[in-house]
GROMACS .gro file of C-alpha atoms in nm:
model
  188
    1UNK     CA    1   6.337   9.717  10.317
    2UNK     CA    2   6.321   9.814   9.973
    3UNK     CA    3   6.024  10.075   9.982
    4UNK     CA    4   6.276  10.221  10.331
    5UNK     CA    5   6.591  10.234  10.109
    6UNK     CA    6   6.366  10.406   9.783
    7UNK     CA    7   6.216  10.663  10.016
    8UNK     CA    8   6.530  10.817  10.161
    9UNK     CA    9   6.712  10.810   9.802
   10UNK     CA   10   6.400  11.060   9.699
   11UNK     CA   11   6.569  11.287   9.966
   12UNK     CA   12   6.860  11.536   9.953
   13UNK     CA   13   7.201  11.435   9.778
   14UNK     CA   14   7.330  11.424  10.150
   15UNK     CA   15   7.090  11.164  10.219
   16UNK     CA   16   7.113  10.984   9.912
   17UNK     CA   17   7.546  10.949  10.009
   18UNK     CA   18   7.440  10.862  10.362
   19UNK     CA   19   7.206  10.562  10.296
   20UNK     CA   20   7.451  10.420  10.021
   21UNK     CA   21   7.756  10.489  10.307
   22UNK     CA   22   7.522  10.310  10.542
   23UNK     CA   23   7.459  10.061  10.281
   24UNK     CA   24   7.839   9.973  10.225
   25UNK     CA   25   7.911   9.915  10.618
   26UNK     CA   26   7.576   9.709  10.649
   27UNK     CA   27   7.686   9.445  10.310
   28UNK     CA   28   7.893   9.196  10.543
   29UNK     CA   29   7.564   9.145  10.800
   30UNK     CA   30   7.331   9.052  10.459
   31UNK     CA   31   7.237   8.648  10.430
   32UNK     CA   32   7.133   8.681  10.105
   33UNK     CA   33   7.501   8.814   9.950
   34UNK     CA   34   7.367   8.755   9.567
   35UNK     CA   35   7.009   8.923   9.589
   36UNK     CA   36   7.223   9.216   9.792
   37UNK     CA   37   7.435   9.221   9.509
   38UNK     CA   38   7.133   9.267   9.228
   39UNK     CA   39   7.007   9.498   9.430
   40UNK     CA   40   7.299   9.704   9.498
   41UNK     CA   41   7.383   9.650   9.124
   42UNK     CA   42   7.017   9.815   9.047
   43UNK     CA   43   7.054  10.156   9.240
   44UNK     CA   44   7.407  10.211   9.165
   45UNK     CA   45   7.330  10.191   8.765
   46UNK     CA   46   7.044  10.459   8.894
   47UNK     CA   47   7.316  10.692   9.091
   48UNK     CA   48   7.619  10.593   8.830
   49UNK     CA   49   7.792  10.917   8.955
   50UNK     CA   50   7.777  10.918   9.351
   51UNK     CA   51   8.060  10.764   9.431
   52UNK     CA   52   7.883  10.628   9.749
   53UNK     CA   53   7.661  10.414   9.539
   54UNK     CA   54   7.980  10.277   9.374
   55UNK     CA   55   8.159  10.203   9.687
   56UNK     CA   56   7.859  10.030   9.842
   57UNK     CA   57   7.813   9.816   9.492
   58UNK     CA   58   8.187   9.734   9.563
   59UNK     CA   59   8.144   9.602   9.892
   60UNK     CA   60   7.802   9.387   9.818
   61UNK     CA   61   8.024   9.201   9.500
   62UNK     CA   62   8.310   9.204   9.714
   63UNK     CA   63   8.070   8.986   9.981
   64UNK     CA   64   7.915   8.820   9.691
   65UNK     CA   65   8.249   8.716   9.559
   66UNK     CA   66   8.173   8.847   9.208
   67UNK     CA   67   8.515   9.001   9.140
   68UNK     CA   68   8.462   9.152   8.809
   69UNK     CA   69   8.178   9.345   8.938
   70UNK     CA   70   8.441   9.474   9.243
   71UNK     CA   71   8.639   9.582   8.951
   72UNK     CA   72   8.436   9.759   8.745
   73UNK     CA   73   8.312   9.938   9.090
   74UNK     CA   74   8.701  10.068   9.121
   75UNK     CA   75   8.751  10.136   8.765
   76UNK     CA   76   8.424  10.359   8.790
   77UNK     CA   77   8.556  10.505   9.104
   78UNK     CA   78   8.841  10.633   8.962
   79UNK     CA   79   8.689  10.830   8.730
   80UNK     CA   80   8.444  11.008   8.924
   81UNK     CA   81   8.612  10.996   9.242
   82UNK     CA   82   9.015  10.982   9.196
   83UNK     CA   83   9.090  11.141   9.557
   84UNK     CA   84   8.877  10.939   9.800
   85UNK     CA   85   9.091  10.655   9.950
   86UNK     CA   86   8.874  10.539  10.181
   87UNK     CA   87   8.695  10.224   9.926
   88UNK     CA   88   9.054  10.172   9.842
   89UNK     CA   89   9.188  10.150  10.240
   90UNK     CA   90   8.873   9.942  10.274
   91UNK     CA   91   8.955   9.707  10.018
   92UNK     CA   92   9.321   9.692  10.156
   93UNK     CA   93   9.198   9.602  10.514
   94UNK     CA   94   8.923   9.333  10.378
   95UNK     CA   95   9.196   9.129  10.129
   96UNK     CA   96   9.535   9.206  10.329
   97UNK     CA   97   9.497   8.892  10.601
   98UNK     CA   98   9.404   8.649  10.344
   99UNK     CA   99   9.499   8.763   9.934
  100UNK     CA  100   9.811   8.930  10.030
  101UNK     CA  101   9.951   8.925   9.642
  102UNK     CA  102   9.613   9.028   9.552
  103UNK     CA  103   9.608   9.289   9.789
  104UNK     CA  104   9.951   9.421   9.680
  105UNK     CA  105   9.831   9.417   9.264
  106UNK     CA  106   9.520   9.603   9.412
  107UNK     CA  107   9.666   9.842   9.552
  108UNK     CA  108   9.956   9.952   9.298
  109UNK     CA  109   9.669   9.995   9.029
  110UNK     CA  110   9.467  10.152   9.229
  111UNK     CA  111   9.738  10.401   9.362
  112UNK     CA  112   9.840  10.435   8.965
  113UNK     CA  113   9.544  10.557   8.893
  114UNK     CA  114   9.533  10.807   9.216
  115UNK     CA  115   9.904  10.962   9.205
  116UNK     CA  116   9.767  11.203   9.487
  117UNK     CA  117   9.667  10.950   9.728
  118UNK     CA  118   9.747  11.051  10.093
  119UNK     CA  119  10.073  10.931  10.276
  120UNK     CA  120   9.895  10.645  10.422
  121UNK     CA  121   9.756  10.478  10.168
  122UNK     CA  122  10.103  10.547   9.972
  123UNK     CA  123  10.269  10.415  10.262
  124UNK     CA  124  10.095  10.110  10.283
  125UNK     CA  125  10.185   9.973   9.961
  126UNK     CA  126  10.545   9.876  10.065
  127UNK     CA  127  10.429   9.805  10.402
  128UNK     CA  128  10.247   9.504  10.202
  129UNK     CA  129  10.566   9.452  10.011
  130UNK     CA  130  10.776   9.374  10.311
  131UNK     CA  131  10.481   9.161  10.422
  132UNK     CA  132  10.501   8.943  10.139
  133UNK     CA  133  10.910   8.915  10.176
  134UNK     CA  134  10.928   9.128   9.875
  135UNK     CA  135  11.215   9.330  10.013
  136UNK     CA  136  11.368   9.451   9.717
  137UNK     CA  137  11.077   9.582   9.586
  138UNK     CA  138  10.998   9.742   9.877
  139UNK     CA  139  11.289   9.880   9.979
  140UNK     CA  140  11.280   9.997   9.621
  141UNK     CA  141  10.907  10.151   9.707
  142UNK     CA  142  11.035  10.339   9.985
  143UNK     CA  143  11.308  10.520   9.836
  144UNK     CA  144  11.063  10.605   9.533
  145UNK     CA  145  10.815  10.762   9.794
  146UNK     CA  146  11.105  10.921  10.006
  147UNK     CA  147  11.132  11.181   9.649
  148UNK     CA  148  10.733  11.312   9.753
  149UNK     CA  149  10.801  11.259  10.141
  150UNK     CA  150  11.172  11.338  10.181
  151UNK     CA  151  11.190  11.389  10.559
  152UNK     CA  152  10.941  11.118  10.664
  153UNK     CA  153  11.140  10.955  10.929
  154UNK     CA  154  10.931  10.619  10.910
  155UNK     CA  155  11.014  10.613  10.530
  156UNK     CA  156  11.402  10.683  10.612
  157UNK     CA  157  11.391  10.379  10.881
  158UNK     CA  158  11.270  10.104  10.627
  159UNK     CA  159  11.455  10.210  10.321
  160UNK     CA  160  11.737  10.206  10.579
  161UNK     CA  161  11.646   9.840  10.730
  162UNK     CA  162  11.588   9.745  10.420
  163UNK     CA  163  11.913   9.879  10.219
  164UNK     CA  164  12.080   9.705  10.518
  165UNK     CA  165  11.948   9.381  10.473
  166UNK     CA  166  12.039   9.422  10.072
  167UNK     CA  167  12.373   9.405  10.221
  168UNK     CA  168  12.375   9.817  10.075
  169UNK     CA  169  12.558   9.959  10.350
  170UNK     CA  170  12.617  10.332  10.241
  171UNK     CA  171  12.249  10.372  10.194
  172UNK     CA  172  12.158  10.208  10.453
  173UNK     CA  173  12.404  10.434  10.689
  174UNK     CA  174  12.274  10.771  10.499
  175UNK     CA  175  11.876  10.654  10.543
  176UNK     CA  176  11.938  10.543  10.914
  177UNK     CA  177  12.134  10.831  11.048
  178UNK     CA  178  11.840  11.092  10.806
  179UNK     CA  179  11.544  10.903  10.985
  180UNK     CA  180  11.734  10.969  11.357
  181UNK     CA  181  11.727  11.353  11.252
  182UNK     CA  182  11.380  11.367  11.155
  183UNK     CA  183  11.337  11.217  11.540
  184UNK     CA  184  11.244  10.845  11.441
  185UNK     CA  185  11.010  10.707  11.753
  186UNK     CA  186  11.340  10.432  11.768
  187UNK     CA  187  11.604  10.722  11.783
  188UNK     CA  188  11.734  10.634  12.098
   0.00000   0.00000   0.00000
């Protein structure tokens, strides 16, 4: 209930990030998805700079459907919290089965805007690309995130698949035979 949710945000900072965490995992579960999202809207105008409160105001418009509002919950988490990935993996999981080209324009602005997002979330973006059949720009994806991650034998494999199916032999030979010395799982 409302009087619940007001009494733990007069708490602690911890407790405050705690109930809006809570509050994000809890959005799906909500029948009334608009009054959530007024709500939600409310308290995260009240804690504009806890980037809990913005993540849980994401995931009530996301549930909503009121896209500009999921937005303008990124674009504010981006400024105050550029190196937590988790909204953004979130985000990824929720849109990847059914937006896919959404997904994928998601997640290159998002990753823009984070240039030290960790491996995974890096990762994933052409791991979405070769979803779509998109393998040019993926294999293309790889090889740009094989210059931060130059011995990742996972990145070596699909910029070598890839570079073969480009009909780009050389390459392909060079990233194939790299990822079996950094002891790719497929190495024997």
């Amino acid at each position: 209930s409302r009087t619940q949710i007001e009494t733990l945000l007069s708490g602690s900072s911890e407790q405050q990030k705690g109930l809006f965490s809570l509050l994000a995992l809890t959005m799906a579960q909500q029948s009334d998805k608009a009054g959530s999202l007024a709500y939600m809207k409310e308290l995260a105008k009240r804690y504009n700079n806890l980037p809990e409160a913005q993540f849980a105001l994401a995931t009530a418009a996301s549930e909503a459907g009121d896209q500009k509002a999921v937005d303008l919950a990124f674009d504010r988490l981006a400024k105050i919290a550029p190196e937590w990935d988790l909204p953004i993996a979130w985000q990824v999981e929720k849109l990847r089965h059914t937006q896919l080209d959404a997904t994928i324009t998601f997640l290159k602005r998002e990753l823009d805007r984070r240039p030290n997002a960790d491996y995974e979330l890096q990762a994933a973006y052409p791991k979405l690309l070769v979803s779509a059949k998109r393998y040019e720009e993926a294999r293309v994806a790889f090889v740009e995130l094989l210059k931060r991650y130059p011995k990742q034998a996972e990145l070596l494999y699909a910029a070598g698949l890839l570079s073969y199916q480009e009909k780009d032999l050389d390459a392909a030979s060079s990233y194939l035979q790299a990822a079996l010395a950094a002891n790719h799982p497929d190495s024997d």
